Amino acid sequence: MVILHYAGISDNHASGVSVVVPQIINSMRFTEQVALYNYGTECSAIQAPAVLLSSRAYSDDYHTFPQPFSHPDIVIFHSPFGLPRMTGICKRLKKDRIPYVIVPHGCFSEAAMKKKWLKKRLAMALFFRQAFENADAIQYLCENERGMSVVKHRSIIVPNGIEIPPAIDRRCESVRSIVFIGRKDIYHKGIDILIQGCAKIKSLLVNSGVTVRLYGPGDEAQNRTVSGMISENGLDEVVINMPGIFGGDKAEVLSSADLFVLTSRSEGQPIAVLEALSYSLPVLVTPGTGFFEEVKENHCGIPVELSTDQIAEGIAKAVKNPEAMRSASKNAYSYACRAYSWDHVAALASEKYQEVCDEKNRRV
């Protein structure tokens, strides 16, 4: 199968799309003929025999691409609002009877549409609606993302994947190091509720020697607000506002922590949770993360509702029951290997894309 991806990619490791798209392309490169047209700033992650088509060398008209990508079997658009000329490309694909799939990466959710809502609603109504309606499939990361989306027709599910590191034997005699890793988007990531939850069990955290470190990129205003919330709740000795971490530094933090927390109000499928699971790290998650049911069913952490009381109780449960966290650690790694290795995700993506192509051929 000849698969052409359109995405705006950079070498920014804090961008989920810039991390995930090269990974899926690289994972499919030995079983499919796959290329990325990058209308972003730069990308050094694509590995041969996958093909990188830069906007500096090519226009976005696939007819100008080298064979076989000038007439691919299927086209995948990532984060579609970033490509202004997408509507024109979709019209040409329809004329050429080439199926295409849109991967919103969370941008179709009700919560995401509320950000700059007027601009997005106008763009949806005036420029993108026909392209979205004519898509052969919308690709969601999980049922949670599909359920929160404003667009649901002809959808498929293909999750993110993760590179699986060697297994870590966590003996976890006590839970003392709790980490959050994510953008300092206070409302979206539920940082406010997390801090308030910690305040409810401050004495337990202090007496048990627990620290909660909040790692993630944020602008000056976001960091000032987070630090202010920590101080206002009297948590300066417990909750620590940290900068973003990447690469080896992130691996070291995930390897040495005892519990990962993500208390988001709304997510597609956050990579940070997958990374934590792959490092045998138990996770505390809310329904908005998209992992609530998976964590519950696979016994790899603590699923809690989005409330200060529930988050406080969940953290307290982890601190008081290190034996349960040891068991959750083993389950976390086993589940990550089984459901989210890139080989597994790449095979699933190929299967779904072939189904889309077959359905297109039947309709034609």
Coordinates of C-alpha atoms in Angstrom, one line a residue:
M1 CA 0.0 0.0 0.0
V2 CA 1.3 3.5 -0.9
I3 CA 0.5 5.8 2.0
L4 CA 1.0 9.6 1.9
H5 CA 0.8 11.6 5.1
Y6 CA 0.4 15.4 5.3
A7 CA 1.5 17.0 8.6
G8 CA 3.1 20.1 10.0
I9 CA 6.0 18.8 11.9
S10 CA 8.9 20.3 13.8
D11 CA 11.7 19.0 15.9
N12 CA 9.9 20.3 19.0
H13 CA 9.8 17.3 21.4
A14 CA 7.0 19.0 23.4
S15 CA 4.6 18.7 20.5
G16 CA 2.7 15.4 20.6
V17 CA 2.0 15.5 16.8
S18 CA 5.7 16.1 16.0
V19 CA 6.6 13.0 18.1
V20 CA 3.8 10.7 17.1
V21 CA 3.6 11.2 13.3
P22 CA 7.3 10.3 12.5
Q23 CA 7.0 7.3 14.8
I24 CA 4.0 5.8 13.0
I25 CA 5.7 6.5 9.6
N26 CA 8.9 4.9 10.7
S27 CA 7.0 1.9 12.1
M28 CA 5.3 1.3 8.8
R29 CA 8.2 1.9 6.5
F30 CA 9.2 -1.8 6.0
T31 CA 5.7 -3.1 5.3
E32 CA 4.2 -0.2 3.3
Q33 CA 5.5 2.5 0.9
V34 CA 5.1 5.6 3.1
A35 CA 6.0 9.3 2.8
L36 CA 5.4 12.5 4.8
Y37 CA 4.8 15.8 3.2
N38 CA 5.9 18.2 5.9
Y39 CA 4.4 21.7 5.7
G40 CA 6.0 22.5 9.1
T41 CA 9.4 24.0 9.9
E42 CA 11.6 21.0 10.0
C43 CA 11.8 17.3 10.6
S44 CA 14.8 15.1 11.1
A45 CA 13.1 12.0 12.5
I46 CA 11.9 10.3 9.3
Q47 CA 14.0 7.2 8.6
A48 CA 14.6 5.5 5.2
P49 CA 13.1 3.8 3.3
A50 CA 10.2 6.2 4.3
V51 CA 10.4 9.4 2.3
L52 CA 10.4 13.0 3.6
L53 CA 8.9 15.6 1.2
S54 CA 9.7 19.1 2.4
S55 CA 7.6 22.1 1.6
R56 CA 10.8 23.8 0.7
A57 CA 11.3 21.4 -2.2
Y58 CA 7.7 20.7 -3.2
S59 CA 4.3 22.4 -3.4
D60 CA 1.5 20.7 -1.5
D61 CA 0.1 19.3 -4.8
Y62 CA 0.6 15.5 -4.6
H63 CA 0.7 15.3 -8.4
T64 CA 4.1 16.9 -8.3
F65 CA 5.5 14.3 -5.8
P66 CA 7.9 11.6 -7.0
Q67 CA 6.4 8.2 -7.9
P68 CA 4.6 6.4 -6.4
F69 CA 3.4 9.2 -4.1
S70 CA 2.0 11.2 -7.0
H71 CA -0.9 8.8 -7.0
P72 CA -1.0 7.2 -3.5
D73 CA -3.5 4.5 -2.4
I74 CA -4.5 6.6 0.5
V75 CA -3.8 10.0 2.1
I76 CA -3.7 10.8 5.8
F77 CA -4.1 14.4 7.0
H78 CA -2.9 15.2 10.5
S79 CA -4.3 18.2 12.5
P80 CA -6.2 19.5 9.5
F81 CA -6.7 23.1 10.6
G82 CA -2.9 23.7 10.1
L83 CA -3.1 23.2 6.3
P84 CA -5.0 26.1 4.7
R85 CA -5.0 24.5 1.2
M86 CA -6.4 21.2 2.5
T87 CA -9.8 21.8 0.9
G88 CA -8.3 22.1 -2.6
I89 CA -6.2 18.9 -2.1
C90 CA -9.3 17.0 -0.9
K91 CA -11.2 18.1 -4.0
R92 CA -8.4 16.7 -6.2
L93 CA -8.3 13.5 -4.2
K94 CA -12.0 13.1 -4.7
K95 CA -11.7 13.7 -8.4
D96 CA -8.8 11.1 -8.6
R97 CA -10.9 8.7 -6.5
I98 CA -8.2 8.5 -3.8
P99 CA -9.5 7.9 -0.3
Y100 CA -8.3 10.1 2.5
V101 CA -8.4 10.0 6.3
I102 CA -8.4 12.9 8.7
V103 CA -6.5 12.5 12.1
P104 CA -7.6 15.5 14.3
H105 CA -5.2 14.7 17.2
G106 CA -7.8 16.1 19.6
C107 CA -8.7 19.2 17.7
F108 CA -12.3 18.1 17.0
S109 CA -13.2 17.8 20.7
E110 CA -15.7 20.1 22.2
A111 CA -13.1 21.5 24.6
A112 CA -10.6 22.1 21.8
M113 CA -13.2 23.8 19.7
K114 CA -14.0 26.2 22.5
K115 CA -10.4 27.6 22.3
K116 CA -10.5 30.4 19.7
W117 CA -14.0 29.1 19.1
L118 CA -15.1 31.9 16.7
K119 CA -12.1 31.4 14.4
K120 CA -12.5 27.6 14.4
R121 CA -16.2 27.7 13.8
L122 CA -15.8 30.1 10.9
A123 CA -13.0 27.9 9.5
M124 CA -15.2 24.8 9.9
A125 CA -18.2 26.5 8.2
L126 CA -16.4 28.4 5.4
F127 CA -13.4 26.4 4.5
F128 CA -13.1 22.9 5.9
R129 CA -16.7 21.5 6.2
Q130 CA -16.8 19.9 2.8
A131 CA -13.4 18.4 3.2
F132 CA -14.4 16.9 6.5
E133 CA -17.7 15.6 5.3
N134 CA -16.1 14.0 2.2
A135 CA -13.4 12.3 4.2
D136 CA -13.5 8.5 3.9
A137 CA -12.8 8.2 7.6
I138 CA -11.9 10.3 10.7
Q139 CA -9.2 8.6 12.7
Y140 CA -9.5 8.8 16.5
L141 CA -7.0 7.7 19.1
C142 CA -9.6 6.1 21.4
E143 CA -13.3 5.9 22.1
N144 CA -13.0 8.7 24.5
E145 CA -11.7 11.1 21.8
R146 CA -14.5 9.9 19.4
G147 CA -17.1 10.4 22.1
M148 CA -16.0 14.0 22.8
S149 CA -15.7 15.0 19.1
V150 CA -18.0 17.3 17.2
V151 CA -17.4 15.1 14.1
K152 CA -18.2 11.4 14.3
H153 CA -19.1 10.0 10.8
R154 CA -17.2 7.1 9.3
S155 CA -14.6 6.9 12.1
I156 CA -11.9 4.4 12.8
I157 CA -9.8 3.9 16.0
V158 CA -5.9 3.7 15.8
P159 CA -4.2 4.6 19.1
N160 CA -0.8 6.2 19.6
G161 CA 2.1 3.9 20.2
I162 CA 5.2 4.0 22.4
E163 CA 8.7 2.7 22.2
I164 CA 8.9 0.0 24.9
P165 CA 12.1 0.2 27.1
P166 CA 13.5 -2.7 29.0
A167 CA 11.3 -3.8 31.9
I168 CA 11.9 -2.2 35.3
D169 CA 11.7 -4.2 38.4
R170 CA 10.0 -1.8 40.8
R171 CA 10.3 -3.0 44.4
C172 CA 8.5 0.1 45.7
E173 CA 8.9 -0.2 49.4
S174 CA 7.1 3.2 49.7
V175 CA 5.5 5.7 47.4
R176 CA 7.4 9.0 47.8
S177 CA 8.0 10.3 44.3
I178 CA 4.9 11.4 42.4
V179 CA 5.2 13.0 39.0
F180 CA 3.1 14.9 36.6
I181 CA 4.5 15.4 33.0
G182 CA 2.6 17.6 30.6
R183 CA 2.0 21.2 29.4
K184 CA 1.3 23.8 32.1
D185 CA -2.2 24.3 30.7
I186 CA -3.8 24.6 34.1
Y187 CA -7.5 24.0 33.1
H188 CA -7.0 21.5 30.3
K189 CA -4.5 19.3 32.4
G190 CA -6.5 19.7 35.6
I191 CA -3.4 21.1 37.5
D192 CA -5.7 23.3 39.6
I193 CA -7.7 20.2 40.8
L194 CA -4.5 18.2 41.4
I195 CA -3.0 20.9 43.6
Q196 CA -6.3 21.3 45.6
G197 CA -6.4 17.5 46.0
C198 CA -2.8 17.5 47.4
A199 CA -3.8 20.3 49.8
K200 CA -6.5 18.0 51.3
I201 CA -4.0 15.4 52.3
K202 CA -1.1 17.7 53.0
S203 CA -0.3 16.2 56.4
L204 CA -0.1 12.7 55.0
L205 CA 2.2 13.8 52.2
V206 CA 4.5 15.7 54.6
N207 CA 4.6 13.0 57.2
S208 CA 5.3 10.3 54.5
G209 CA 8.0 12.4 52.8
V210 CA 6.1 12.5 49.5
T211 CA 6.9 15.1 46.8
V212 CA 4.7 15.8 43.8
R213 CA 6.8 17.3 41.0
L214 CA 5.0 19.0 38.1
Y215 CA 7.2 18.7 35.0
G216 CA 6.3 20.5 31.8
P217 CA 6.8 23.5 29.5
G218 CA 4.9 26.7 30.2
D219 CA 5.1 30.4 29.6
E220 CA 6.0 32.9 32.3
A221 CA 2.3 33.5 33.1
Q222 CA 1.5 29.8 33.4
N223 CA 4.4 29.1 35.6
R224 CA 3.7 32.1 37.8
T225 CA 0.1 30.9 38.2
V226 CA 1.1 27.4 39.1
S227 CA 3.7 28.5 41.6
G228 CA 1.1 30.9 43.1
M229 CA -1.5 28.1 43.5
I230 CA 1.1 25.9 45.2
S231 CA 2.0 28.7 47.7
E232 CA -1.6 29.7 48.3
N233 CA -2.4 26.1 49.4
G234 CA 0.7 26.0 51.6
L235 CA 2.3 23.2 49.6
D236 CA 5.8 24.7 48.9
E237 CA 7.5 21.8 50.6
V238 CA 5.4 19.1 48.9
V239 CA 4.5 20.2 45.4
I240 CA 7.3 21.5 43.2
N241 CA 6.9 23.3 39.9
M242 CA 9.5 22.0 37.4
P243 CA 10.5 22.9 33.8
G244 CA 9.8 20.5 30.9
I245 CA 11.9 17.4 30.5
F246 CA 12.8 15.4 27.5
G247 CA 14.9 12.5 26.3
G248 CA 17.2 11.0 28.8
D249 CA 16.1 13.3 31.6
K250 CA 12.5 12.2 31.2
A251 CA 13.5 8.6 31.1
E252 CA 15.4 9.0 34.4
V253 CA 12.4 10.7 36.1
L254 CA 10.0 8.0 34.9
S255 CA 12.4 5.3 36.0
S256 CA 12.8 6.6 39.5
A257 CA 9.3 7.8 40.2
D258 CA 6.7 5.7 42.2
L259 CA 3.5 7.1 40.7
F260 CA 2.5 9.1 37.6
V261 CA -0.6 11.4 37.8
L262 CA -2.6 13.1 35.0
T263 CA -5.8 14.8 36.0
S264 CA -6.9 16.2 32.7
R265 CA -10.4 17.5 32.0
S266 CA -10.2 16.5 28.3
E267 CA -7.6 14.7 26.2
G268 CA -7.3 12.7 23.0
Q269 CA -4.8 10.1 24.1
P270 CA -1.9 11.7 26.0
I271 CA 1.6 10.3 25.2
A272 CA 2.7 10.9 28.8
V273 CA 0.4 8.2 30.1
L274 CA 1.7 5.7 27.5
E275 CA 5.3 6.6 28.5
A276 CA 4.6 6.1 32.2
L277 CA 3.0 2.7 31.5
S278 CA 5.9 1.6 29.4
Y279 CA 8.3 2.4 32.3
S280 CA 6.3 0.1 34.6
L281 CA 5.0 3.2 36.4
P282 CA 1.5 3.0 38.0
V283 CA -0.7 5.8 36.9
L284 CA -3.5 7.8 38.6
V285 CA -5.8 9.1 35.8
T286 CA -9.2 10.8 35.4
P287 CA -11.8 10.0 32.8
G288 CA -10.7 13.0 30.7
T289 CA -7.4 11.4 30.0
G290 CA -9.0 8.7 27.9
F291 CA -7.3 6.0 30.0
F292 CA -9.8 5.7 32.9
E293 CA -11.4 2.4 31.8
E294 CA -8.1 0.8 30.5
V295 CA -6.4 1.5 33.9
K296 CA -9.4 0.1 35.7
E297 CA -9.7 -3.0 33.6
N298 CA -6.0 -3.8 33.4
H299 CA -5.3 -3.0 37.1
C300 CA -2.3 -0.8 36.2
G301 CA -3.0 2.2 38.5
I302 CA -5.7 4.2 40.2
P303 CA -8.7 5.6 38.1
V304 CA -10.4 8.5 39.9
E305 CA -13.1 10.9 39.0
L306 CA -12.2 14.5 38.4
S307 CA -12.7 16.0 41.9
T308 CA -10.5 17.2 44.6
D309 CA -11.8 14.5 47.0
Q310 CA -11.3 11.7 44.6
I311 CA -7.8 12.8 43.6
A312 CA -6.9 13.2 47.3
E313 CA -8.2 9.7 48.1
G314 CA -6.5 8.2 45.1
I315 CA -3.1 9.6 46.0
A316 CA -3.6 8.6 49.7
K317 CA -4.4 5.1 48.5
A318 CA -1.2 4.9 46.6
V319 CA 0.9 6.2 49.5
K320 CA -0.7 3.8 52.0
N321 CA -0.5 0.7 49.8
P322 CA 2.9 0.3 48.2
E323 CA 2.3 -3.4 47.7
A324 CA -0.7 -2.6 45.4
M325 CA 1.6 -0.3 43.5
R326 CA 4.1 -3.0 43.0
S327 CA 1.4 -5.2 41.4
A328 CA 0.1 -2.3 39.3
S329 CA 3.7 -1.7 38.1
K330 CA 3.9 -5.1 36.5
N331 CA 0.5 -4.8 35.0
A332 CA 1.4 -1.4 33.5
Y333 CA 4.4 -2.8 31.6
S334 CA 2.5 -5.9 30.5
Y335 CA -0.4 -3.8 29.2
A336 CA 1.9 -1.3 27.4
C337 CA 3.7 -4.1 25.6
R338 CA 0.5 -5.8 24.6
A339 CA -1.5 -2.8 23.4
Y340 CA 0.8 0.0 22.5
S341 CA 4.1 -1.1 21.0
W342 CA 4.6 0.6 17.7
D343 CA 4.7 -2.7 15.8
H344 CA 1.2 -3.5 17.1
V345 CA 0.0 0.0 16.3
A346 CA 1.6 0.0 12.8
A347 CA -0.1 -3.3 12.0
L348 CA -3.4 -2.0 13.2
A349 CA -3.1 1.2 11.1
S350 CA -2.3 -0.8 8.0
E351 CA -5.3 -3.0 8.5
K352 CA -7.6 0.0 9.1
Y353 CA -6.3 1.9 6.0
Q354 CA -6.7 -1.2 3.8
E355 CA -10.3 -1.4 5.0
V356 CA -10.9 2.3 4.1
C357 CA -9.4 1.6 0.6
D358 CA -11.5 -1.5 0.1
E359 CA -14.7 0.4 1.2
K360 CA -13.8 3.2 -1.2
N361 CA -13.4 0.8 -4.1
R362 CA -16.8 -0.8 -3.3
R363 CA -18.5 2.6 -3.3
V364 CA -16.9 3.5 -6.6

